[in-house]
Coordinates of C-alpha atoms in Angstrom, one line a residue:
V241 CA -6.6 33.6 -28.9
K242 CA -5.4 32.4 -25.5
P243 CA -7.6 29.9 -23.7
N244 CA -8.9 31.2 -20.5
I245 CA -7.6 29.8 -17.2
K246 CA -10.9 28.1 -16.3
T247 CA -11.1 26.3 -19.6
Q248 CA -7.5 25.1 -19.4
F249 CA -8.1 23.9 -15.8
D250 CA -11.2 22.0 -16.9
I251 CA -9.2 20.3 -19.7
N252 CA -6.4 19.4 -17.4
F253 CA -8.8 18.2 -14.7
Q254 CA -10.7 15.9 -17.2
K255 CA -7.4 14.5 -18.4
S256 CA -6.2 13.7 -14.9
I257 CA -9.5 12.1 -14.0
Q258 CA -9.4 10.0 -17.1
T259 CA -5.9 8.9 -16.3
S260 CA -7.0 7.8 -12.9
I261 CA -10.0 5.9 -14.3
D262 CA -7.7 4.1 -16.8
I263 CA -5.3 3.0 -14.0
W264 CA -8.1 1.8 -11.7
E265 CA -9.9 -0.1 -14.5
K266 CA -6.7 -1.7 -15.5
A267 CA -6.1 -2.9 -11.9
L268 CA -9.7 -4.2 -11.8
K269 CA -8.8 -6.6 -14.7
E270 CA -6.5 -8.3 -12.2
H271 CA -9.3 -8.9 -9.7
K272 CA -9.6 -12.4 -8.5
S273 CA -12.7 -13.1 -6.5
N274 CA -12.5 -15.3 -3.4
V275 CA -8.7 -15.2 -3.4
E276 CA -7.2 -13.3 -0.4
D277 CA -3.5 -13.7 -1.4
T278 CA -3.7 -11.8 -4.7
R279 CA -2.8 -8.2 -5.6
I280 CA -6.4 -7.2 -6.3
N281 CA -8.7 -9.2 -4.0
D282 CA -12.4 -8.5 -3.3
K283 CA -11.7 -5.8 -0.7
I284 CA -9.4 -3.9 -3.0
A285 CA -11.9 -4.3 -5.8
V286 CA -14.6 -2.6 -3.8
G287 CA -12.3 0.4 -3.3
L288 CA -11.4 0.6 -6.9
H289 CA -15.0 0.3 -8.1
T290 CA -15.9 3.1 -5.6
N291 CA -13.0 5.3 -6.9
C292 CA -14.2 4.7 -10.5
A293 CA -17.8 5.5 -9.5
Y294 CA -16.8 8.9 -8.0
A295 CA -14.5 9.7 -10.9
Y296 CA -17.2 9.0 -13.5
M297 CA -19.5 11.3 -11.5
F298 CA -16.9 14.1 -12.1
T299 CA -17.0 13.4 -15.8
Q300 CA -20.8 13.2 -15.7
N301 CA -20.8 9.7 -17.1
W302 CA -23.7 8.6 -15.0
I303 CA -24.1 5.1 -16.6
K304 CA -20.5 4.1 -16.0
S305 CA -20.7 5.5 -12.5
Q306 CA -23.8 3.4 -11.7
E307 CA -22.1 0.3 -13.1
H308 CA -19.2 0.7 -10.7
I309 CA -21.5 1.4 -7.8
N310 CA -23.5 -1.8 -8.6
K311 CA -20.3 -3.9 -8.8
A312 CA -19.0 -2.5 -5.5
N313 CA -22.3 -3.2 -3.8
Q314 CA -22.5 -6.7 -5.2
L315 CA -19.1 -7.4 -3.5
K316 CA -20.2 -5.7 -0.3
V317 CA -23.3 -7.8 -0.1
K318 CA -21.4 -11.0 -1.0
Y319 CA -19.2 -10.5 2.0
R320 CA -21.6 -8.4 4.2
W321 CA -19.2 -5.5 4.3
L322 CA -20.8 -2.2 5.3

């Protein structure tokens, strides 16, 4: 039995989203707060947390998505970024 095209697309999409999440979360482990001259500073971390939040929405993992939204918002409030 051949898998239908939509099922195969969904499987490939989920794999690519998870790969992206893995890369972004690995980069977040390098985050150093209050240090401008680092690879992953606070501004970059906000973007990575936002990316993770959206990606987790696609996988319907609402808890992880909300965790990343909260972390991004904490950094934004800390520095008054809008």
